Amino acid sequence: MGVRGVCAAGNRRRKSPIKDGQVLQYNTIKVRLYPTPEQAELFEKTFGCCRYVWNQMLSDEQLFYNATGKHFIPTPAKYKNGAPFLREVDNQALIQEHNKLSQAFRVFFKNPESFGYPKFKRKKTDRNSFTACNHAFESGDTIYITKDGIRMTKMGIVKAVFSRRPRSGWKLKRITVDKTRSGKYYCYILYECAVKEPKPVVPTEETTVGLKYSMPHFYVADDGSMADPPHWLRESQEKLAKLQQKLSRMQPGSRNYQEAVQKYRKLHEHIANQRKDFVHKESRRIANAWDAVCMRSDGMQELSKVTKLGNVMEAGFGMFRECLRYKLARQGKQLITVDRYIPTTRICSTCGTASSEISYKVKNWTCSKCGTVHNREVNAAKNIKAQGLHQYFSTQAQRESA
């Protein structure tokens, strides 16, 4: 099962009045597409039309706001007379661009500090993708899967390879077609199904684990265990360096240059796939083994700006945290996040005494009051677990009293 980006985007849960004791669950299946040359050409046209519509709507929204001081986004139908090529692609893909732009403005106005102002899209830097919703008519669904392909509007049946099939009762809601930098096409199929609402699991000290982010070990648990994933990018550094040397000596735009760029992109794509595989397997193992997980709400982008010892974003810890969140929620379990500014590293987990500032270079330190020798990261994981459990039970007590 493929999960995009932030990892839980295709796995949301919300209550629904369908039946008592049931909730709607969303699952995403990722498949590889093998379009014909004609279908690939139509894919490229759809990517370009989506960018065109997005930029036109954003430009008109800015002009309208400057003239009236009000917010208004025109629909894609406004541009079809002036741009007849928009009629060649699926209208649902253009409508979804309008919905995405509206959502981008909503989150920006709600929280400008976390979400930036919507930007114009560029062909060279922005991803090539489009989304289309499925509609059920008397004649049948507009999008459905076959034995070896996916039927899409105006595309026909596109050949696809399925790693898994939807279960009985799953309803196809929408698809997202994406093209990678290496030229591969993938389709993310979103399904909706009704499942029994999981019973909340009350965590205990024995069934709860505290995890602390660690650059050399990915994470360190309160019992001293570590993940220690293989550093795929470091292992491939020599190969990447050779490819970069070849690229620097080649004439940009030549055939050999394009072949070397393709190899470079495929290597990075392979590393990213390995990282996702590790994140999903490790998060599934922890979600099945523990009733609650306590973590600190570290901002990975902020850490990457202040840390010079390595690439924080390379490990994928933020993706790991979000995958762990939805996998625990599906079992009625808790992911408890504590404040990132709590000094968990320099507080003694035995007596609670706060020591002076401890350098990140120090691996072990001794408490000045009780004399306990602490491993810096294991001690922080223990404090994260204690703070998380205290936070959880305090919240529960407040709800019961209210």
mmCIF file of C-alpha atoms in Angstrom:
data_model
loop_
_atom_site.group_PDB
_atom_site.id
_atom_site.type_symbol
_atom_site.label_atom_id
_atom_site.label_comp_id
_atom_site.label_asym_id
_atom_site.label_seq_id
_atom_site.Cartn_x
_atom_site.Cartn_y
_atom_site.Cartn_z
ATOM 1 C CA MET A 1 0.000 0.000 0.000
ATOM 2 C CA GLY A 2 1.429 3.340 -1.039
ATOM 3 C CA VAL A 3 1.033 6.412 1.103
ATOM 4 C CA ARG A 4 1.991 9.874 -0.289
ATOM 5 C CA GLY A 5 4.419 12.636 0.927
ATOM 6 C CA VAL A 6 3.268 13.319 4.328
ATOM 7 C CA CYS A 7 2.462 9.571 4.361
ATOM 8 C CA ALA A 8 -1.087 9.758 5.900
ATOM 9 C CA ALA A 9 -2.703 11.836 3.164
ATOM 10 C CA GLY A 10 -4.502 8.823 1.695
ATOM 11 C CA ASN A 11 -5.288 7.262 5.041
ATOM 12 C CA ARG A 12 -7.600 9.709 6.785
ATOM 13 C CA ARG A 13 -10.310 8.615 9.196
ATOM 14 C CA ARG A 14 -13.505 10.487 9.957
ATOM 15 C CA LYS A 15 -16.796 9.629 11.593
ATOM 16 C CA SER A 16 -19.771 8.989 9.358
ATOM 17 C CA PRO A 17 -23.460 8.313 10.036
ATOM 18 C CA ILE A 18 -23.407 5.235 7.798
ATOM 19 C CA LYS A 19 -23.863 2.814 10.718
ATOM 20 C CA ASP A 20 -23.501 2.908 14.436
ATOM 21 C CA GLY A 21 -20.038 1.878 15.534
ATOM 22 C CA GLN A 22 -18.504 2.332 12.071
ATOM 23 C CA VAL A 23 -16.166 4.886 10.529
ATOM 24 C CA LEU A 24 -15.019 5.599 6.999
ATOM 25 C CA GLN A 25 -11.476 4.532 6.265
ATOM 26 C CA TYR A 26 -9.432 5.654 3.265
ATOM 27 C CA ASN A 27 -6.762 3.462 1.677
ATOM 28 C CA THR A 28 -4.413 4.226 -1.183
ATOM 29 C CA ILE A 29 -3.010 1.663 -3.601
ATOM 30 C CA LYS A 30 -0.016 2.666 -5.703
ATOM 31 C CA VAL A 31 0.342 1.045 -9.138
ATOM 32 C CA ARG A 32 2.837 1.409 -11.971
ATOM 33 C CA LEU A 33 1.386 2.596 -15.293
ATOM 34 C CA TYR A 34 2.588 1.633 -18.763
ATOM 35 C CA PRO A 35 0.744 3.971 -21.132
ATOM 36 C CA THR A 36 0.892 3.764 -24.896
ATOM 37 C CA PRO A 37 2.607 6.644 -26.756
ATOM 38 C CA GLU A 38 -0.794 8.223 -27.415
ATOM 39 C CA GLN A 39 -1.824 7.900 -23.766
ATOM 40 C CA ALA A 40 1.550 9.265 -22.599
ATOM 41 C CA GLU A 41 1.072 12.263 -24.878
ATOM 42 C CA LEU A 42 -2.384 12.881 -23.393
ATOM 43 C CA PHE A 43 -0.858 12.603 -19.899
ATOM 44 C CA GLU A 44 1.653 15.312 -20.795
ATOM 45 C CA LYS A 45 -1.114 17.524 -22.178
ATOM 46 C CA THR A 46 -3.090 17.069 -18.959
ATOM 47 C CA PHE A 47 -0.055 18.013 -16.852
ATOM 48 C CA GLY A 48 0.427 21.148 -18.922
ATOM 49 C CA CYS A 49 -3.256 22.115 -18.863
ATOM 50 C CA CYS A 50 -3.363 21.737 -15.079
ATOM 51 C CA ARG A 51 -0.366 24.067 -14.719
ATOM 52 C CA TYR A 52 -1.927 26.533 -17.161
ATOM 53 C CA VAL A 53 -5.268 26.606 -15.350
ATOM 54 C CA TRP A 54 -3.606 26.938 -11.942
ATOM 55 C CA ASN A 55 -1.482 29.897 -13.074
ATOM 56 C CA GLN A 56 -4.411 31.611 -14.809
ATOM 57 C CA MET A 57 -6.703 31.241 -11.792
ATOM 58 C CA LEU A 58 -4.004 32.463 -9.407
ATOM 59 C CA SER A 59 -3.234 35.461 -11.636
ATOM 60 C CA ASP A 60 -6.902 36.431 -11.950
ATOM 61 C CA GLU A 61 -7.386 35.990 -8.199
ATOM 62 C CA GLN A 62 -4.566 38.436 -7.516
ATOM 63 C CA LEU A 63 -5.937 40.970 -10.014
ATOM 64 C CA PHE A 64 -9.423 40.698 -8.532
ATOM 65 C CA TYR A 65 -8.107 41.127 -4.993
ATOM 66 C CA ASN A 66 -6.026 44.185 -5.932
ATOM 67 C CA ALA A 67 -9.049 45.782 -7.611
ATOM 68 C CA THR A 68 -11.761 44.954 -5.057
ATOM 69 C CA GLY A 69 -10.019 43.801 -1.898
ATOM 70 C CA LYS A 70 -12.028 40.567 -1.995
ATOM 71 C CA HIS A 71 -11.016 36.982 -2.605
ATOM 72 C CA PHE A 72 -12.455 35.209 -5.677
ATOM 73 C CA ILE A 73 -11.156 32.308 -7.798
ATOM 74 C CA PRO A 74 -12.767 31.823 -11.245
ATOM 75 C CA THR A 75 -13.604 28.311 -12.439
ATOM 76 C CA PRO A 76 -11.670 26.573 -15.246
ATOM 77 C CA ALA A 77 -14.679 26.927 -17.579
ATOM 78 C CA LYS A 78 -13.806 30.621 -17.978
ATOM 79 C CA TYR A 79 -10.624 29.821 -19.896
ATOM 80 C CA LYS A 80 -11.855 27.170 -22.334
ATOM 81 C CA ASN A 81 -13.009 29.613 -25.014
ATOM 82 C CA GLY A 82 -9.664 31.392 -25.046
ATOM 83 C CA ALA A 83 -7.688 28.139 -24.734
ATOM 84 C CA PRO A 84 -9.435 25.409 -26.791
ATOM 85 C CA PHE A 85 -6.713 22.881 -25.903
ATOM 86 C CA LEU A 86 -8.259 22.626 -22.419
ATOM 87 C CA ARG A 87 -11.172 20.703 -23.952
ATOM 88 C CA GLU A 88 -8.823 17.895 -25.025
ATOM 89 C CA VAL A 89 -8.150 16.716 -21.451
ATOM 90 C CA ASP A 90 -10.329 15.377 -18.664
ATOM 91 C CA ASN A 91 -12.437 18.167 -17.192
ATOM 92 C CA GLN A 92 -12.207 16.552 -13.730
ATOM 93 C CA ALA A 93 -8.453 17.179 -13.653
ATOM 94 C CA LEU A 94 -9.055 20.910 -14.205
ATOM 95 C CA ILE A 95 -11.789 21.042 -11.568
ATOM 96 C CA GLN A 96 -9.441 19.455 -9.047
ATOM 97 C CA GLU A 97 -6.884 22.202 -9.716
ATOM 98 C CA HIS A 98 -9.552 24.731 -8.743
ATOM 99 C CA ASN A 99 -10.253 22.764 -5.554
ATOM 100 C CA LYS A 100 -6.544 22.540 -4.717
ATOM 101 C CA LEU A 101 -6.043 26.272 -5.190
ATOM 102 C CA SER A 102 -9.081 27.034 -3.012
ATOM 103 C CA GLN A 103 -7.715 24.722 -0.317
ATOM 104 C CA ALA A 104 -4.287 26.379 -0.570
ATOM 105 C CA PHE A 105 -5.847 29.780 0.116
ATOM 106 C CA ARG A 106 -7.966 28.421 2.972
ATOM 107 C CA VAL A 107 -4.994 26.990 4.852
ATOM 108 C CA PHE A 108 -2.947 30.127 4.120
ATOM 109 C CA PHE A 109 -5.586 32.434 5.587
ATOM 110 C CA LYS A 110 -6.064 30.084 8.549
ATOM 111 C CA ASN A 111 -2.365 29.787 9.419
ATOM 112 C CA PRO A 112 -0.071 32.049 7.339
ATOM 113 C CA GLU A 113 2.989 31.181 9.444
ATOM 114 C CA SER A 114 2.827 27.471 8.598
ATOM 115 C CA PHE A 115 1.422 27.669 5.053
ATOM 116 C CA GLY A 116 2.851 30.071 2.512
ATOM 117 C CA TYR A 117 0.992 32.048 -0.106
ATOM 118 C CA PRO A 118 0.156 29.923 -3.202
ATOM 119 C CA LYS A 119 2.821 30.197 -5.886
ATOM 120 C CA PHE A 120 2.782 29.908 -9.651
ATOM 121 C CA LYS A 121 3.739 26.523 -11.076
ATOM 122 C CA ARG A 122 6.728 25.946 -13.342
ATOM 123 C CA LYS A 123 7.274 23.052 -15.697
ATOM 124 C CA LYS A 124 10.916 22.451 -14.717
ATOM 125 C CA THR A 125 10.544 22.551 -10.932
ATOM 126 C CA ASP A 126 6.990 21.471 -10.056
ATOM 127 C CA ARG A 127 5.843 17.855 -10.135
ATOM 128 C CA ASN A 128 3.844 16.529 -13.050
ATOM 129 C CA SER A 129 0.564 15.169 -11.691
ATOM 130 C CA PHE A 130 -3.181 15.465 -11.971
ATOM 131 C CA THR A 131 -6.152 14.188 -9.957
ATOM 132 C CA ALA A 132 -9.535 12.983 -11.214
ATOM 133 C CA CYS A 133 -12.596 11.950 -9.195
ATOM 134 C CA ASN A 134 -14.747 8.921 -9.938
ATOM 135 C CA HIS A 135 -18.455 9.460 -10.639
ATOM 136 C CA ALA A 136 -21.073 6.703 -10.688
ATOM 137 C CA PHE A 137 -23.699 6.858 -13.438
ATOM 138 C CA GLU A 138 -26.343 4.401 -14.586
ATOM 139 C CA SER A 139 -24.025 3.349 -17.395
ATOM 140 C CA GLY A 140 -21.217 2.694 -14.925
ATOM 141 C CA ASP A 141 -18.325 4.396 -13.150
ATOM 142 C CA THR A 142 -16.156 6.891 -14.968
ATOM 143 C CA ILE A 143 -13.012 5.314 -13.448
ATOM 144 C CA TYR A 144 -12.566 1.638 -12.682
ATOM 145 C CA ILE A 145 -9.873 -1.030 -12.666
ATOM 146 C CA THR A 146 -9.667 -4.040 -14.964
ATOM 147 C CA LYS A 147 -7.624 -7.221 -14.882
ATOM 148 C CA ASP A 148 -4.462 -5.509 -16.090
ATOM 149 C CA GLY A 149 -5.252 -1.805 -16.263
ATOM 150 C CA ILE A 150 -7.201 1.273 -15.169
ATOM 151 C CA ARG A 151 -9.964 2.859 -17.202
ATOM 152 C CA MET A 152 -9.704 6.666 -17.177
ATOM 153 C CA THR A 153 -11.790 9.342 -18.812
ATOM 154 C CA LYS A 154 -10.474 10.195 -22.325
ATOM 155 C CA MET A 155 -7.470 7.917 -21.721
ATOM 156 C CA GLY A 156 -9.226 4.601 -22.151
ATOM 157 C CA ILE A 157 -7.735 1.589 -20.405
ATOM 158 C CA VAL A 158 -4.153 2.277 -19.325
ATOM 159 C CA LYS A 159 -2.021 -0.801 -18.686
ATOM 160 C CA ALA A 160 -1.014 -1.114 -15.028
ATOM 161 C CA VAL A 161 0.799 -3.512 -12.702
ATOM 162 C CA PHE A 162 -0.932 -4.028 -9.340
ATOM 163 C CA SER A 163 1.066 -4.930 -6.242
ATOM 164 C CA ARG A 164 -2.230 -5.651 -4.482
ATOM 165 C CA ARG A 165 -5.954 -5.532 -5.220
ATOM 166 C CA PRO A 166 -8.748 -3.685 -3.374
ATOM 167 C CA ARG A 167 -10.729 -5.687 -0.858
ATOM 168 C CA SER A 168 -14.420 -6.366 -1.037
ATOM 169 C CA GLY A 169 -16.466 -3.307 -0.115
ATOM 170 C CA TRP A 170 -13.821 -0.779 -1.124
ATOM 171 C CA LYS A 171 -15.226 2.075 -3.217
ATOM 172 C CA LEU A 172 -12.993 3.907 -5.671
ATOM 173 C CA LYS A 173 -13.118 7.652 -4.969
ATOM 174 C CA ARG A 174 -10.368 9.240 -7.043
ATOM 175 C CA ILE A 175 -7.028 8.687 -8.727
ATOM 176 C CA THR A 176 -3.844 10.737 -8.955
ATOM 177 C CA VAL A 177 -1.475 10.174 -11.874
ATOM 178 C CA ASP A 178 2.113 11.170 -11.197
ATOM 179 C CA LYS A 179 5.243 11.217 -13.355
ATOM 180 C CA THR A 180 8.627 10.882 -11.668
ATOM 181 C CA ARG A 181 11.818 12.659 -12.684
ATOM 182 C CA SER A 182 13.059 9.435 -14.244
ATOM 183 C CA GLY A 183 10.041 9.302 -16.579
ATOM 184 C CA LYS A 184 7.975 6.610 -14.812
ATOM 185 C CA TYR A 185 4.217 6.909 -14.460
ATOM 186 C CA TYR A 186 2.416 5.924 -11.266
ATOM 187 C CA CYS A 187 -1.222 6.028 -10.235
ATOM 188 C CA TYR A 188 -2.445 6.446 -6.651
ATOM 189 C CA ILE A 189 -5.943 4.994 -6.292
ATOM 190 C CA LEU A 190 -7.921 6.207 -3.278
ATOM 191 C CA TYR A 191 -10.559 3.834 -1.883
ATOM 192 C CA GLU A 192 -13.223 4.385 0.749
ATOM 193 C CA CYS A 193 -14.622 1.660 2.969
ATOM 194 C CA ALA A 194 -16.655 1.357 6.150
ATOM 195 C CA VAL A 195 -14.882 -0.392 9.022
ATOM 196 C CA LYS A 196 -15.678 -1.083 12.628
ATOM 197 C CA GLU A 197 -14.546 1.734 14.852
ATOM 198 C CA PRO A 198 -11.573 0.536 16.926
ATOM 199 C CA LYS A 199 -11.901 0.513 20.686
ATOM 200 C CA PRO A 200 -9.571 2.999 22.402
ATOM 201 C CA VAL A 201 -6.587 1.313 24.004
ATOM 202 C CA VAL A 202 -5.582 2.773 27.377
ATOM 203 C CA PRO A 203 -1.773 2.950 27.554
ATOM 204 C CA THR A 204 0.214 1.811 30.551
ATOM 205 C CA GLU A 205 3.815 2.317 31.510
ATOM 206 C CA GLU A 206 4.680 -1.245 30.459
ATOM 207 C CA THR A 207 2.968 -0.980 27.047
ATOM 208 C CA THR A 208 4.255 2.488 26.161
ATOM 209 C CA VAL A 209 7.538 3.333 24.453
ATOM 210 C CA GLY A 210 9.326 6.672 24.273
ATOM 211 C CA LEU A 211 11.251 7.511 21.094
ATOM 212 C CA LYS A 212 13.779 10.289 20.584
ATOM 213 C CA TYR A 213 15.021 11.397 17.188
ATOM 214 C CA SER A 214 18.705 10.631 16.703
ATOM 215 C CA MET A 215 20.821 11.561 13.710
ATOM 216 C CA PRO A 216 23.257 8.624 13.972
ATOM 217 C CA HIS A 217 20.623 6.019 14.993
ATOM 218 C CA PHE A 218 17.353 7.363 13.447
ATOM 219 C CA TYR A 219 15.708 6.991 16.865
ATOM 220 C CA VAL A 220 16.616 5.830 20.373
ATOM 221 C CA ALA A 221 13.989 4.174 22.613
ATOM 222 C CA ASP A 222 13.708 4.507 26.373
ATOM 223 C CA ASP A 223 14.890 0.897 26.803
ATOM 224 C CA GLY A 224 18.117 1.658 24.907
ATOM 225 C CA SER A 225 17.162 0.013 21.606
ATOM 226 C CA MET A 226 18.016 1.819 18.359
ATOM 227 C CA ALA A 227 16.837 1.581 14.768
ATOM 228 C CA ASP A 228 20.187 2.110 13.005
ATOM 229 C CA PRO A 229 18.914 2.077 9.410
ATOM 230 C CA PRO A 230 21.520 1.662 6.667
ATOM 231 C CA HIS A 231 22.642 4.999 5.264
ATOM 232 C CA TRP A 232 21.795 4.392 1.618
ATOM 233 C CA LEU A 233 22.823 7.827 0.452
ATOM 234 C CA ARG A 234 26.265 7.505 2.067
ATOM 235 C CA GLU A 235 26.746 4.047 0.602
ATOM 236 C CA SER A 236 25.911 5.426 -2.849
ATOM 237 C CA GLN A 237 27.985 8.608 -2.427
ATOM 238 C CA GLU A 238 30.900 7.333 -4.496
ATOM 239 C CA LYS A 239 28.608 6.377 -7.341
ATOM 240 C CA LEU A 240 26.841 9.732 -7.159
ATOM 241 C CA ALA A 241 30.198 11.544 -7.142
ATOM 242 C CA LYS A 242 31.314 9.699 -10.291
ATOM 243 C CA LEU A 243 28.080 10.565 -12.054
ATOM 244 C CA GLN A 244 28.479 14.214 -11.058
ATOM 245 C CA GLN A 245 32.035 14.233 -12.390
ATOM 246 C CA LYS A 246 30.833 12.813 -15.690
ATOM 247 C CA LEU A 247 28.057 15.375 -15.900
ATOM 248 C CA SER A 248 30.495 18.251 -15.284
ATOM 249 C CA ARG A 249 32.658 17.114 -18.222
ATOM 250 C CA MET A 250 29.778 16.593 -20.666
ATOM 251 C CA GLN A 251 28.150 19.055 -22.981
ATOM 252 C CA PRO A 252 24.727 20.017 -21.546
ATOM 253 C CA GLY A 253 21.959 18.864 -23.840
ATOM 254 C CA SER A 254 23.978 16.134 -25.547
ATOM 255 C CA ARG A 255 22.810 12.533 -25.704
ATOM 256 C CA ASN A 256 25.437 11.298 -23.256
ATOM 257 C CA TYR A 257 24.542 14.118 -20.881
ATOM 258 C CA GLN A 258 20.863 13.181 -20.927
ATOM 259 C CA GLU A 259 21.692 9.504 -20.310
ATOM 260 C CA ALA A 260 23.890 10.416 -17.328
ATOM 261 C CA VAL A 261 21.167 12.670 -15.902
ATOM 262 C CA GLN A 262 18.692 9.799 -16.214
ATOM 263 C CA LYS A 263 21.029 7.463 -14.303
ATOM 264 C CA TYR A 264 21.495 10.117 -11.630
ATOM 265 C CA ARG A 265 17.732 10.531 -11.215
ATOM 266 C CA LYS A 266 17.121 6.783 -11.075
ATOM 267 C CA LEU A 267 19.728 6.380 -8.328
ATOM 268 C CA HIS A 268 18.095 9.077 -6.190
ATOM 269 C CA GLU A 269 14.671 7.535 -6.842
ATOM 270 C CA HIS A 270 15.981 4.129 -5.748
ATOM 271 C CA ILE A 271 17.329 5.612 -2.509
ATOM 272 C CA ALA A 272 14.000 7.330 -1.818
ATOM 273 C CA ASN A 273 12.130 4.047 -2.342
ATOM 274 C CA GLN A 274 14.467 2.266 0.073
ATOM 275 C CA ARG A 275 13.852 4.975 2.659
ATOM 276 C CA LYS A 276 10.065 4.658 2.310
ATOM 277 C CA ASP A 277 10.303 0.877 2.604
ATOM 278 C CA PHE A 278 12.240 1.139 5.869
ATOM 279 C CA VAL A 279 9.877 3.788 7.281
ATOM 280 C CA HIS A 280 6.740 1.747 6.580
ATOM 281 C CA LYS A 281 8.160 -1.522 7.928
ATOM 282 C CA GLU A 282 9.572 0.058 11.097
ATOM 283 C CA SER A 283 6.400 2.059 11.821
ATOM 284 C CA ARG A 284 4.269 -1.067 11.328
ATOM 285 C CA ARG A 285 6.485 -3.076 13.698
ATOM 286 C CA ILE A 286 6.224 -0.447 16.436
ATOM 287 C CA ALA A 287 2.466 0.068 15.944
ATOM 288 C CA ASN A 288 1.853 -3.652 16.397
ATOM 289 C CA ALA A 289 4.187 -4.040 19.379
ATOM 290 C CA TRP A 290 3.133 -1.090 21.582
ATOM 291 C CA ASP A 291 -0.142 0.418 22.806
ATOM 292 C CA ALA A 292 1.174 4.001 22.808
ATOM 293 C CA VAL A 293 4.213 5.851 21.487
ATOM 294 C CA CYS A 294 5.546 9.073 22.996
ATOM 295 C CA MET A 295 7.592 11.385 20.782
ATOM 296 C CA ARG A 296 8.718 14.976 20.809
ATOM 297 C CA SER A 297 7.146 17.316 18.258
ATOM 298 C CA ASP A 298 10.458 18.268 16.678
ATOM 299 C CA GLY A 299 10.271 20.458 13.574
ATOM 300 C CA MET A 300 12.505 18.682 11.075
ATOM 301 C CA GLN A 301 12.930 21.747 8.862
ATOM 302 C CA GLU A 302 13.985 23.852 11.841
ATOM 303 C CA LEU A 303 16.453 21.175 12.944
ATOM 304 C CA SER A 304 17.943 21.019 9.451
ATOM 305 C CA LYS A 305 18.636 24.784 9.569
ATOM 306 C CA VAL A 306 20.509 24.726 12.876
ATOM 307 C CA THR A 307 22.257 21.351 12.561
ATOM 308 C CA LYS A 308 25.459 21.086 10.535
ATOM 309 C CA LEU A 309 26.471 17.537 11.507
ATOM 310 C CA GLY A 310 24.402 15.875 8.789
ATOM 311 C CA ASN A 311 21.338 16.006 6.595
ATOM 312 C CA VAL A 312 18.299 15.870 8.882
ATOM 313 C CA MET A 313 15.813 15.623 6.016
ATOM 314 C CA GLU A 314 17.624 12.625 4.527
ATOM 315 C CA ALA A 315 16.494 10.175 7.223
ATOM 316 C CA GLY A 316 12.741 10.675 6.719
ATOM 317 C CA PHE A 317 11.910 10.892 10.427
ATOM 318 C CA GLY A 318 8.986 13.259 9.805
ATOM 319 C CA MET A 319 7.475 10.735 7.401
ATOM 320 C CA PHE A 320 8.066 8.014 9.987
ATOM 321 C CA ARG A 321 6.184 10.010 12.637
ATOM 322 C CA GLU A 322 3.141 10.545 10.391
ATOM 323 C CA CYS A 323 3.063 6.895 9.287
ATOM 324 C CA LEU A 324 3.200 5.854 12.922
ATOM 325 C CA ARG A 325 0.352 8.221 13.764
ATOM 326 C CA TYR A 326 -2.212 6.777 11.351
ATOM 327 C CA LYS A 327 -1.164 3.168 11.884
ATOM 328 C CA LEU A 328 -1.638 3.524 15.633
ATOM 329 C CA ALA A 329 -4.965 5.310 15.154
ATOM 330 C CA ARG A 330 -6.330 2.447 13.076
ATOM 331 C CA GLN A 331 -5.834 0.160 16.071
ATOM 332 C CA GLY A 332 -7.271 2.616 18.598
ATOM 333 C CA LYS A 333 -3.804 3.407 19.932
ATOM 334 C CA GLN A 334 -2.168 6.720 20.740
ATOM 335 C CA LEU A 335 0.732 8.729 19.371
ATOM 336 C CA ILE A 336 1.467 11.210 22.154
ATOM 337 C CA THR A 337 3.591 14.206 21.214
ATOM 338 C CA VAL A 338 5.230 16.392 23.836
ATOM 339 C CA ASP A 339 6.452 19.965 23.531
ATOM 340 C CA ARG A 340 9.692 20.223 21.581
ATOM 341 C CA TYR A 341 11.079 22.860 23.989
ATOM 342 C CA ILE A 342 10.973 20.653 27.104
ATOM 343 C CA PRO A 343 14.659 20.076 28.112
ATOM 344 C CA THR A 344 14.380 16.301 28.094
ATOM 345 C CA THR A 345 18.105 15.836 27.482
ATOM 346 C CA ARG A 346 19.418 17.546 30.628
ATOM 347 C CA ILE A 347 16.716 16.446 33.113
ATOM 348 C CA CYS A 348 17.621 13.411 35.183
ATOM 349 C CA SER A 349 15.042 10.706 34.529
ATOM 350 C CA THR A 350 15.717 9.219 37.991
ATOM 351 C CA CYS A 351 15.355 12.186 40.355
ATOM 352 C CA GLY A 352 14.086 14.939 38.031
ATOM 353 C CA THR A 353 16.983 17.333 38.658
ATOM 354 C CA ALA A 354 17.758 19.689 35.785
ATOM 355 C CA SER A 355 21.471 19.903 35.072
ATOM 356 C CA SER A 356 23.301 22.679 33.284
ATOM 357 C CA GLU A 357 23.318 22.819 29.509
ATOM 358 C CA ILE A 358 24.772 19.606 28.061
ATOM 359 C CA SER A 359 26.667 19.748 24.792
ATOM 360 C CA TYR A 360 25.453 17.561 21.955
ATOM 361 C CA LYS A 361 28.981 16.123 21.805
ATOM 362 C CA VAL A 362 28.579 14.564 25.281
ATOM 363 C CA LYS A 363 27.204 11.001 25.072
ATOM 364 C CA ASN A 364 27.130 10.257 28.818
ATOM 365 C CA TRP A 365 26.703 12.509 31.821
ATOM 366 C CA THR A 366 26.311 12.069 35.603
ATOM 367 C CA CYS A 367 23.537 13.628 37.668
ATOM 368 C CA SER A 368 24.999 15.964 40.275
ATOM 369 C CA LYS A 369 22.288 15.093 42.832
ATOM 370 C CA CYS A 370 21.674 11.329 42.703
ATOM 371 C CA GLY A 371 24.871 10.317 40.872
ATOM 372 C CA THR A 372 23.098 8.320 38.141
ATOM 373 C CA VAL A 373 25.122 7.943 34.948
ATOM 374 C CA HIS A 374 22.913 8.620 31.925
ATOM 375 C CA ASN A 375 23.253 8.003 28.237
ATOM 376 C CA ARG A 376 22.247 11.348 26.761
ATOM 377 C CA GLU A 377 19.719 10.047 24.203
ATOM 378 C CA VAL A 378 18.303 7.183 26.289
ATOM 379 C CA ASN A 379 17.704 9.571 29.190
ATOM 380 C CA ALA A 380 15.857 11.953 26.837
ATOM 381 C CA ALA A 381 13.668 9.076 25.572
ATOM 382 C CA LYS A 382 12.768 8.163 29.172
ATOM 383 C CA ASN A 383 11.770 11.759 29.930
ATOM 384 C CA ILE A 384 9.705 11.917 26.728
ATOM 385 C CA LYS A 385 7.841 8.774 27.781
ATOM 386 C CA ALA A 386 7.205 10.075 31.319
ATOM 387 C CA GLN A 387 6.049 13.469 30.074
ATOM 388 C CA GLY A 388 3.827 11.869 27.417
ATOM 389 C CA LEU A 389 2.056 9.584 29.892
ATOM 390 C CA HIS A 390 1.589 12.452 32.359
ATOM 391 C CA GLN A 391 0.161 14.593 29.567
ATOM 392 C CA TYR A 392 -2.207 11.830 28.409
ATOM 393 C CA PHE A 393 -3.661 11.009 31.837
ATOM 394 C CA SER A 394 -3.981 14.702 32.731
ATOM 395 C CA THR A 395 -6.025 15.279 29.586
ATOM 396 C CA GLN A 396 -8.197 12.255 30.333
ATOM 397 C CA ALA A 397 -8.847 13.499 33.882
ATOM 398 C CA GLN A 398 -9.883 16.919 32.599
ATOM 399 C CA ARG A 399 -12.339 15.355 30.155
ATOM 400 C CA GLU A 400 -13.897 13.184 32.830
ATOM 401 C CA SER A 401 -14.275 16.127 35.224
ATOM 402 C CA ALA A 402 -15.862 18.246 32.492
#
